[in-house]
PDB file of C-alpha atoms and ligand atoms in Angstrom:
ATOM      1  CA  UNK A  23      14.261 -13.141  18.537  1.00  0.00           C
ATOM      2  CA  UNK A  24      12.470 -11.405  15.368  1.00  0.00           C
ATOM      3  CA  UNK A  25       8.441 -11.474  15.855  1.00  0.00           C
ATOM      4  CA  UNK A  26       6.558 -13.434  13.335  1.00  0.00           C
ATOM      5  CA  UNK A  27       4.708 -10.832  11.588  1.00  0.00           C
ATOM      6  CA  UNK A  28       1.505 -12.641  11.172  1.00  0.00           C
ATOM      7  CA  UNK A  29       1.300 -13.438  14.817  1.00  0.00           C
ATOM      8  CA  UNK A  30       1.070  -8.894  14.964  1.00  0.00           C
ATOM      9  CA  UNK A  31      -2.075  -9.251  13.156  1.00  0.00           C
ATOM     10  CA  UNK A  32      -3.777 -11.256  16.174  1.00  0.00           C
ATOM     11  CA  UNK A  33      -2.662  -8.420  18.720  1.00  0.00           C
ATOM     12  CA  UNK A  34      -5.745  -6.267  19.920  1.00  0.00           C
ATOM     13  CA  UNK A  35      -4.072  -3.415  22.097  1.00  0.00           C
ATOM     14  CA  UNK A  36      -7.421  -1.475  22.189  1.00  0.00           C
ATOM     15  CA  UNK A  37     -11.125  -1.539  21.405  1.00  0.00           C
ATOM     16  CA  UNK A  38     -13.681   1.276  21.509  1.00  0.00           C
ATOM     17  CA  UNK A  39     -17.487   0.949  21.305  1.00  0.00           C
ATOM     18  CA  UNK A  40     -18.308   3.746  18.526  1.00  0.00           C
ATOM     19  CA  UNK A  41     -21.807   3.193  19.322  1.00  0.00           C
ATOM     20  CA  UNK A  42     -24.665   1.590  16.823  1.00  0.00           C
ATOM     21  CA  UNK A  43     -27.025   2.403  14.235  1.00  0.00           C
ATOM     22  CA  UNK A  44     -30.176   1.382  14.290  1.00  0.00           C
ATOM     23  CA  UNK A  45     -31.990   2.486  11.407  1.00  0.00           C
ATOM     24  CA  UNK A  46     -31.270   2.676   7.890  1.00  0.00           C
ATOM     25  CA  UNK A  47     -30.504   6.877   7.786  1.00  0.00           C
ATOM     26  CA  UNK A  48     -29.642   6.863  11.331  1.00  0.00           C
ATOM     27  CA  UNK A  49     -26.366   7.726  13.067  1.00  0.00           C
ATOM     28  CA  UNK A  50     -23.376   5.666  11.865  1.00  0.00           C
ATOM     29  CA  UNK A  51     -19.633   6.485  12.820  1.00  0.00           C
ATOM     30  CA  UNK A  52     -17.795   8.900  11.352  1.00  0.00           C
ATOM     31  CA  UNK A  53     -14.239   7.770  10.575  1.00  0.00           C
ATOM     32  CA  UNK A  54     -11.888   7.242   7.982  1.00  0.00           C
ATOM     33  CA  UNK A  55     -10.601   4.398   9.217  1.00  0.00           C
ATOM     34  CA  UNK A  56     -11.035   0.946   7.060  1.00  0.00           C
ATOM     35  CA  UNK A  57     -14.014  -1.139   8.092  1.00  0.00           C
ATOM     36  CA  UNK A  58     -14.671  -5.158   8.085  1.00  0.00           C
ATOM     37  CA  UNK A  59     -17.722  -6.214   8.699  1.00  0.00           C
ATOM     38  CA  UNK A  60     -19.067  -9.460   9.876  1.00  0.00           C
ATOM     39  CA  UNK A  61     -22.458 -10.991   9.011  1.00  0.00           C
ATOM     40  CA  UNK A  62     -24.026 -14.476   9.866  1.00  0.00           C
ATOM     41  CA  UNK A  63     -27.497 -15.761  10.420  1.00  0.00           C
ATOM     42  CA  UNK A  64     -28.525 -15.661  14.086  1.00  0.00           C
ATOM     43  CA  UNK A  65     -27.337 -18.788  15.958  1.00  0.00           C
ATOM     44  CA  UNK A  66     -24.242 -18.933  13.451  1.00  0.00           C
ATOM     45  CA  UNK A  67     -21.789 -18.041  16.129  1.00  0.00           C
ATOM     46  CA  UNK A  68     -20.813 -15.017  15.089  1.00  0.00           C
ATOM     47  CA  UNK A  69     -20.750 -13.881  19.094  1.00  0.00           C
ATOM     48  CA  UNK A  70     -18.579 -16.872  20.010  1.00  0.00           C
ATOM     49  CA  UNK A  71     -16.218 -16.051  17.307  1.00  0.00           C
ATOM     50  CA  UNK A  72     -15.606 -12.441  17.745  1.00  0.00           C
ATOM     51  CA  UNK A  73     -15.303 -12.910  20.837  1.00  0.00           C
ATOM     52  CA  UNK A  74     -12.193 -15.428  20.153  1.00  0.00           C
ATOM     53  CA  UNK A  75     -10.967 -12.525  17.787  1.00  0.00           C
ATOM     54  CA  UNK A  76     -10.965  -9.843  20.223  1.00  0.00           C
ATOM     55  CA  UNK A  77     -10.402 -11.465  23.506  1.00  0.00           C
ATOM     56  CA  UNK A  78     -11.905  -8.051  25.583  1.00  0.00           C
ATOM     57  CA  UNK A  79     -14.429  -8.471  27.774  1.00  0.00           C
ATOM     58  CA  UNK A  80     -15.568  -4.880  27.000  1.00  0.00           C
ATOM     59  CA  UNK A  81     -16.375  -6.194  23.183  1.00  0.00           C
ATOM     60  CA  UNK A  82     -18.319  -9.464  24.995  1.00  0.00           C
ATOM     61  CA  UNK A  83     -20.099  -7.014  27.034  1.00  0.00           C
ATOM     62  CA  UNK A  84     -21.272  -4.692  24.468  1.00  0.00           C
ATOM     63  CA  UNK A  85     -22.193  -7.300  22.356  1.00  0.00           C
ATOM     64  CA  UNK A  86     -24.333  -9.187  24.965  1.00  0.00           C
ATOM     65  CA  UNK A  87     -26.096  -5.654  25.594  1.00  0.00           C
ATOM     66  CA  UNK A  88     -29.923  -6.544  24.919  1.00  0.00           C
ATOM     67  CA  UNK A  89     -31.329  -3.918  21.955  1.00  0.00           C
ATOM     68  CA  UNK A  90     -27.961  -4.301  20.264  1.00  0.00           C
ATOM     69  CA  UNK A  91     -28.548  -7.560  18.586  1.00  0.00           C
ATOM     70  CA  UNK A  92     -30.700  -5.665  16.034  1.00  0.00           C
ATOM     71  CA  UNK A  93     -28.143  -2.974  15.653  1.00  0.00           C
ATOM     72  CA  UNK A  94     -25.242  -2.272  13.949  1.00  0.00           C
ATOM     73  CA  UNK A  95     -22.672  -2.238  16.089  1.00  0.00           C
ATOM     74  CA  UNK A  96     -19.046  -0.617  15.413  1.00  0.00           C
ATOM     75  CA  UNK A  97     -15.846  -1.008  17.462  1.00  0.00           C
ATOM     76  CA  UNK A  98     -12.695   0.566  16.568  1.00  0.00           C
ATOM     77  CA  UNK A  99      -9.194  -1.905  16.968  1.00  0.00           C
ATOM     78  CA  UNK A 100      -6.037  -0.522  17.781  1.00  0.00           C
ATOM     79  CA  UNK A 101      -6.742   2.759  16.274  1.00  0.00           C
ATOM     80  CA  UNK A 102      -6.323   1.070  13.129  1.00  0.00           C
ATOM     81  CA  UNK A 103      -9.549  -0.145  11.237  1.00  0.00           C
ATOM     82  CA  UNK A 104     -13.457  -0.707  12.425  1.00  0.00           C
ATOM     83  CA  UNK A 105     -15.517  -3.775  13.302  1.00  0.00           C
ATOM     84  CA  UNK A 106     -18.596  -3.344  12.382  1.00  0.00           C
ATOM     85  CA  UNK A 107     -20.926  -5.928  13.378  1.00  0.00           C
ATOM     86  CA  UNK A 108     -23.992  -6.842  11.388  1.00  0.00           C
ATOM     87  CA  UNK A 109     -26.916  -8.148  12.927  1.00  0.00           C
ATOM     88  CA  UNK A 110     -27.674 -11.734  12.907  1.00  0.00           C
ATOM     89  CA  UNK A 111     -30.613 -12.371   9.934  1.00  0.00           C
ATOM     90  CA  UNK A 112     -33.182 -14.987   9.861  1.00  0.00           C
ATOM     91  CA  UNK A 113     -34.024 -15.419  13.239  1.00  0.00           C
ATOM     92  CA  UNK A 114     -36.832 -18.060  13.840  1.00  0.00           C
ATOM     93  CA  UNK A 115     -38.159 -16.993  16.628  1.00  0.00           C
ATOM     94  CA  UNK A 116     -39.282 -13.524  16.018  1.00  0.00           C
ATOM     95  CA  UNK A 117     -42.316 -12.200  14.289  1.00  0.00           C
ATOM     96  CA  UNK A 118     -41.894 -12.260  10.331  1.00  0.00           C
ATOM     97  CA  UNK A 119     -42.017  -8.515  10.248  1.00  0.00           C
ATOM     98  CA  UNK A 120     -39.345  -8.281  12.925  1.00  0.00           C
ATOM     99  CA  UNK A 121     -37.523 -11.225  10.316  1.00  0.00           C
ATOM    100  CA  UNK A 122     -36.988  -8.889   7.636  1.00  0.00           C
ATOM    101  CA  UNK A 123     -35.905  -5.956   9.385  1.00  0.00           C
ATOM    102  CA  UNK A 124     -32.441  -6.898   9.330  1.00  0.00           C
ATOM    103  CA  UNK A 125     -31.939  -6.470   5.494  1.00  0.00           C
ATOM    104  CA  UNK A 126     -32.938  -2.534   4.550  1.00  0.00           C
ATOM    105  CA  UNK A 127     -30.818  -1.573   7.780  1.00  0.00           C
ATOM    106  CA  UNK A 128     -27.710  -3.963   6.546  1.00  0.00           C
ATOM    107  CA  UNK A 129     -28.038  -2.945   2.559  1.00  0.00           C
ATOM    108  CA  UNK A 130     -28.265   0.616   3.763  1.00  0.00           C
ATOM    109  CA  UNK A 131     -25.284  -0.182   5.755  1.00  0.00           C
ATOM    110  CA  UNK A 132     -23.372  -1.439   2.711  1.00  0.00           C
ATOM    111  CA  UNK A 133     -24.429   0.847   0.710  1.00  0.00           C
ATOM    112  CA  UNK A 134     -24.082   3.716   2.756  1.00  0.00           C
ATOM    113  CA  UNK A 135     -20.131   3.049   3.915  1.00  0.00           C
ATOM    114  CA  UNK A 136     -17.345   4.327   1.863  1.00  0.00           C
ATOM    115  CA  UNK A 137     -14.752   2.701   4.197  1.00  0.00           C
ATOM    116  CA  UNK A 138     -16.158  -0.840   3.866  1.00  0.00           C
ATOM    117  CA  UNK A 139     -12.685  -2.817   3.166  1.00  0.00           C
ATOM    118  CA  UNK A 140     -14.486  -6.552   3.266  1.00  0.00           C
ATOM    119  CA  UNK A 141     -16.676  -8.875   4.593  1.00  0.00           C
ATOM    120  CA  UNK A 142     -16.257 -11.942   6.957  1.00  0.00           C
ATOM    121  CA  UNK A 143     -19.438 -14.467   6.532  1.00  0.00           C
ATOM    122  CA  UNK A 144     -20.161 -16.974   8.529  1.00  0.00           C
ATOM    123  CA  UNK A 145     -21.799 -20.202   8.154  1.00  0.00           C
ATOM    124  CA  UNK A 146     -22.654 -23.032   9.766  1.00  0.00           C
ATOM    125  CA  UNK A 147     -19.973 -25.585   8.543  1.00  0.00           C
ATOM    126  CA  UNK A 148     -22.315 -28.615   8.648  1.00  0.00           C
ATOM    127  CA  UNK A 149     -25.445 -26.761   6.667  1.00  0.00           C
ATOM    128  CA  UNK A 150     -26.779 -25.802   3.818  1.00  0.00           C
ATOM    129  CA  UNK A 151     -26.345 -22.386   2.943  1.00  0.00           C
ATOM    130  CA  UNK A 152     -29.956 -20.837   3.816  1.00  0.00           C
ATOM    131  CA  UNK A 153     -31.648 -18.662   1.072  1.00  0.00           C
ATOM    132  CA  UNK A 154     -30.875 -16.079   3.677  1.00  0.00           C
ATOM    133  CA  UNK A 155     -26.990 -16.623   3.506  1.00  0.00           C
ATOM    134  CA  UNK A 156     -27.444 -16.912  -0.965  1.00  0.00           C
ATOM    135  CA  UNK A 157     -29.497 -13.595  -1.020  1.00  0.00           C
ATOM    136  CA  UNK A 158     -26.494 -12.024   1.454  1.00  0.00           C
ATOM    137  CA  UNK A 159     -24.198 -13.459  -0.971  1.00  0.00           C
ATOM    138  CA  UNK A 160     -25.439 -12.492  -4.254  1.00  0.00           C
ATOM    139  CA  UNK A 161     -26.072  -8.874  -2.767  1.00  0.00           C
ATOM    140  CA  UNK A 162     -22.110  -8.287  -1.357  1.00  0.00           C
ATOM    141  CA  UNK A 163     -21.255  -9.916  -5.332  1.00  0.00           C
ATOM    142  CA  UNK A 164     -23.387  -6.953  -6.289  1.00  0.00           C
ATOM    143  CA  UNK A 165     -22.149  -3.981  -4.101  1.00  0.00           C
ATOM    144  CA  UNK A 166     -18.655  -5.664  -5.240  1.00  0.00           C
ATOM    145  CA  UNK A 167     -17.290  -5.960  -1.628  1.00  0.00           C
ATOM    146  CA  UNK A 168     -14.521  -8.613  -1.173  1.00  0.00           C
ATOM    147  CA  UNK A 169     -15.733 -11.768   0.643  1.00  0.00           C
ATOM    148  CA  UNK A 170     -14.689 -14.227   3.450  1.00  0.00           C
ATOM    149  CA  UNK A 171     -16.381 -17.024   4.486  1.00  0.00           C
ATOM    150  CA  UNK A 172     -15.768 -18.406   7.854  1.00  0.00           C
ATOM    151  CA  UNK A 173     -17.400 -21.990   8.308  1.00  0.00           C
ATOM    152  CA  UNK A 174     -18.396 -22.068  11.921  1.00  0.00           C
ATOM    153  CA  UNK A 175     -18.281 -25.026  14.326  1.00  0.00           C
ATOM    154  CA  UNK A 176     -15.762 -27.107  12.792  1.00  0.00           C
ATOM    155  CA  UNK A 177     -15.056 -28.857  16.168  1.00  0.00           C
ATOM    156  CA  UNK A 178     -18.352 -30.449  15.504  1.00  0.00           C
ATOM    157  CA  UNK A 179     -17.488 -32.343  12.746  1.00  0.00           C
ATOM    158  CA  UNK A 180     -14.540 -35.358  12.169  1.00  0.00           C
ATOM    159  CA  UNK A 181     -11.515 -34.420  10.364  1.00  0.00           C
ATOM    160  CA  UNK A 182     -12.855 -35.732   6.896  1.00  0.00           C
ATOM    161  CA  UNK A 183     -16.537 -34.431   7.075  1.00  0.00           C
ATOM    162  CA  UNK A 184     -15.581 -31.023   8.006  1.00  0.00           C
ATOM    163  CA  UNK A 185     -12.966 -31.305   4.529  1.00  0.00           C
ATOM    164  CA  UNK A 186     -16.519 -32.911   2.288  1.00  0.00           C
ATOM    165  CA  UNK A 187     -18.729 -29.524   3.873  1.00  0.00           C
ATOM    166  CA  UNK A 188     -15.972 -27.399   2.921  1.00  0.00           C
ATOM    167  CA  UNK A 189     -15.534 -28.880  -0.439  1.00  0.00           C
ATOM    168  CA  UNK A 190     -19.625 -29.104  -0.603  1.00  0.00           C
ATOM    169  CA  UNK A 191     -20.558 -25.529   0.434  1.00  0.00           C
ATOM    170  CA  UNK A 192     -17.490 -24.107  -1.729  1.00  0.00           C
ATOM    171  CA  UNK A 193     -18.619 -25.887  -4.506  1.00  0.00           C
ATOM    172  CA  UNK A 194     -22.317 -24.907  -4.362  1.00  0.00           C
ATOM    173  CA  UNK A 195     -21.866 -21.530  -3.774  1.00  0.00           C
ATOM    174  CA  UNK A 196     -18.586 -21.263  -6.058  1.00  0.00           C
ATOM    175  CA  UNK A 197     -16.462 -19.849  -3.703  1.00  0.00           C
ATOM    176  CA  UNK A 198     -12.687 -19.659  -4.372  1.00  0.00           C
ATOM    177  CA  UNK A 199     -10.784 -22.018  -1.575  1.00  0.00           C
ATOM    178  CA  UNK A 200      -8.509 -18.916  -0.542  1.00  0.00           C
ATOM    179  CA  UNK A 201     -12.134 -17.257   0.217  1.00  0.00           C
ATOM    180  CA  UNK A 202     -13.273 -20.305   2.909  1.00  0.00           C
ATOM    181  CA  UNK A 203     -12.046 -20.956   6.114  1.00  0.00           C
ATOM    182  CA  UNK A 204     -12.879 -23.272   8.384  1.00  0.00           C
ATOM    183  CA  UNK A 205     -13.082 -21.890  12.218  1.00  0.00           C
ATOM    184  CA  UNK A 206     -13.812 -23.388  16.134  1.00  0.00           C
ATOM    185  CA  UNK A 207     -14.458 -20.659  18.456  1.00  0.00           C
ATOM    186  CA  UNK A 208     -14.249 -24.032  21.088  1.00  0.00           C
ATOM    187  CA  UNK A 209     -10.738 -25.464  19.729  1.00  0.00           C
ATOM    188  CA  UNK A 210      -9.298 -21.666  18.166  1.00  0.00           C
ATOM    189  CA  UNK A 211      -8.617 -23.875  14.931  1.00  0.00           C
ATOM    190  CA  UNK A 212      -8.583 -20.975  12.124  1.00  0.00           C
ATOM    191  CA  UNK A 213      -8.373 -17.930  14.684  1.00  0.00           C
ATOM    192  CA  UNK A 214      -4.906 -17.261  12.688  1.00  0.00           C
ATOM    193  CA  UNK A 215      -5.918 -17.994   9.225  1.00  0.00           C
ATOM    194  CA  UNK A 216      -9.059 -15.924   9.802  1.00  0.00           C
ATOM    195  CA  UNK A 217      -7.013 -12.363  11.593  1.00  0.00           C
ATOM    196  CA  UNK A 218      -4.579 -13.029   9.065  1.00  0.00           C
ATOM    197  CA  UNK A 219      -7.120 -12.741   5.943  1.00  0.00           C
ATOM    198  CA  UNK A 220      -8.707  -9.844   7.438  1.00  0.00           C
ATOM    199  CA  UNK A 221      -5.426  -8.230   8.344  1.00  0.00           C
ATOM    200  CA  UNK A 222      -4.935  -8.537   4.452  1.00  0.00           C
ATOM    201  CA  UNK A 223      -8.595  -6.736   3.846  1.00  0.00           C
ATOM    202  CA  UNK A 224      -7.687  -3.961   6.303  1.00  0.00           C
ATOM    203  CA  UNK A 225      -4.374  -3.507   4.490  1.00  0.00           C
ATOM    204  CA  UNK A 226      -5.489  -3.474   0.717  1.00  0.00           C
ATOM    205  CA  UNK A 227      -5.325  -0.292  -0.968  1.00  0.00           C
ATOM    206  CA  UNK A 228      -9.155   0.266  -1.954  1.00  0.00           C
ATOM    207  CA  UNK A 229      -9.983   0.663  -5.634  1.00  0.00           C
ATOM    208  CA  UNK A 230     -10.012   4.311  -6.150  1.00  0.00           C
ATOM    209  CA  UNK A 231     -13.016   4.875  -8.632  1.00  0.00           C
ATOM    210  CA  UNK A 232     -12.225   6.594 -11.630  1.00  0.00           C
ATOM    211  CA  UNK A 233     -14.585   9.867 -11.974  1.00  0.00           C
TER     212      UNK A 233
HETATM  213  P1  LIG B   6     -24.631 -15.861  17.261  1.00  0.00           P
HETATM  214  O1  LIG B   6     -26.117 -15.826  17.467  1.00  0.00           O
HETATM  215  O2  LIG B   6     -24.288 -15.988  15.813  1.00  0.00           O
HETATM  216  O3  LIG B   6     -23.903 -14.736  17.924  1.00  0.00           O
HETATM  217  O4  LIG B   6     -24.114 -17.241  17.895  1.00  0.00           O
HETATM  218  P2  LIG B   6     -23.386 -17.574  19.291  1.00  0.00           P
HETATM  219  O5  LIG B   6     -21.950 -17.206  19.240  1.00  0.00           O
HETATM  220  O6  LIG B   6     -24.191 -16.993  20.404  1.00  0.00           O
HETATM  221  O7  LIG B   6     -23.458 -19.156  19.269  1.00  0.00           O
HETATM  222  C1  LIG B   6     -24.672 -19.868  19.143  1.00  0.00           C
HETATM  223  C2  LIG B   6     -24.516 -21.237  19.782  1.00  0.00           C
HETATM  224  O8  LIG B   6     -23.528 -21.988  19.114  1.00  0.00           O
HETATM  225  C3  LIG B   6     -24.054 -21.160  21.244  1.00  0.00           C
HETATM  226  O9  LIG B   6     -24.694 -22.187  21.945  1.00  0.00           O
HETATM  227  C4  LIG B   6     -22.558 -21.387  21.149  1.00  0.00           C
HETATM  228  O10 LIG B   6     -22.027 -21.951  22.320  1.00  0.00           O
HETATM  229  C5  LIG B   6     -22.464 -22.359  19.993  1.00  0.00           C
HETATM  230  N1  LIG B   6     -21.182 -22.200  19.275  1.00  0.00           N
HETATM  231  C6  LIG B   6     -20.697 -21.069  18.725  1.00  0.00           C
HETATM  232  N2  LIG B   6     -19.505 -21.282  18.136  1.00  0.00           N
HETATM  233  C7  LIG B   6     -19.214 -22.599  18.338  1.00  0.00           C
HETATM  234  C8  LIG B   6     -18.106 -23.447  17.957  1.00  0.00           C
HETATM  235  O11 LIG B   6     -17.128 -23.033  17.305  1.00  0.00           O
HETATM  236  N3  LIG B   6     -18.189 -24.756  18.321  1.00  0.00           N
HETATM  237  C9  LIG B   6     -19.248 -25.260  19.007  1.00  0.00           C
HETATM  238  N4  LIG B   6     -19.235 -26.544  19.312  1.00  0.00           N
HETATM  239  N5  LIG B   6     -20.302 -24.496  19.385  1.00  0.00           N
HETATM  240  C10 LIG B   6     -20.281 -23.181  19.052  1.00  0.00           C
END
């Protein structure tokens, strides 16, 4: 029987640590290959839900590294395109300085990449979006880089509350609904819907700038 396409897009023959940069002019990867990156405040469950992405225990491994959670780390997929994952921003429970760190070495990131294809953001389904997750927000609307947002933890919430925050949160930070999906790294609910969307980043055909 003919595969389902979409169920290809979920298929992760092979993963390779590139390594990570740590500071905003330091080493970065060089490929040609397209890149998505994923951002999230810390605590967001970014972790959980790459790792329900990726399914290698060489990505969970590398990602559990200690040093790396300040880093940006990159992982090339199947030959095909890079992960490249952003550190987790806002973290209580580090020194303020430490706190703001994240966002020279992320805007240098972003501004920095050529190959940068899209953006997977993740928020807490049952918060309000922190001033954090706004500034991130207006700053990819700025450096014009398409944007997903995954709503994490859905499993928390009933049926109907989980459809009000994703109304709510769409609303307040006028998202388009084709840009929000909810996601469970404990149930898999949107693992599909979420490959499948960033399948379609990886794919598009970037905007060639005109000179
Ligand atoms: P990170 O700091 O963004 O990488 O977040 P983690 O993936 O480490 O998750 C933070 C906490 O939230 C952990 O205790 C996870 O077990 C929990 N968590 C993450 N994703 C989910 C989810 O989809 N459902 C539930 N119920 N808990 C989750």
């Amino acid at each position: 029987m003919a595969k389902e396409p979409d169920a290809d897009a979920l298929v992760i023959r092979n993963v390779e640590f590139l390594g990570g940069m740590a500071e905003t002019t330091g080493w970065r990867p060089d490929s040609s290959l397209p890149e998505i990156a994923f951002a999230g405040r810390s605590n967001v469950g970014k972790s959980s839900l790459l790792n329900s992405l990726i399914r290698r225990k060489s990505f969970a491994r590398v990602s559990r590294t200690p040093g790396r959670t300040r880093e940006i780390n990159f992982f090339r997929i199947n030959n095909q395109y890079v992960l490249v994952d952003l550190p987790g921003y806002g973290y209580a429970r580090i020194s303020k300085v430490k706190k703001a760190e994240w966002r020279p070495l992320i805007e240098s990131y972003l501004r920095r990449t050529t190959q940068l294809r899209g953006i997977v953001l993740l928020l807490d389904i049952r918060r309000e979006p922190s001033d954090d997750d706004r500034a991130m927000l207006d700053f990819l609307a700025e450096v014009e880089v398409p944007t997903i947002v995954a709503l994490t933890k859905m499993d928390k919430l009933g049926k109907i509350a989980a459809q009000v925050q994703v109304a709510g949160i769409s609303r307040t930070l006028a998202l388009q609904p084709d840009q929000v999906i909810p996601f469970s790294a404990v149930t898999g609910e949107g693992r599909i819907e979420l490959a499948e969307a960033m399948m379609q980043l990886v794919e598009a055909r970037p905007e060639i700038a005109s000179e």
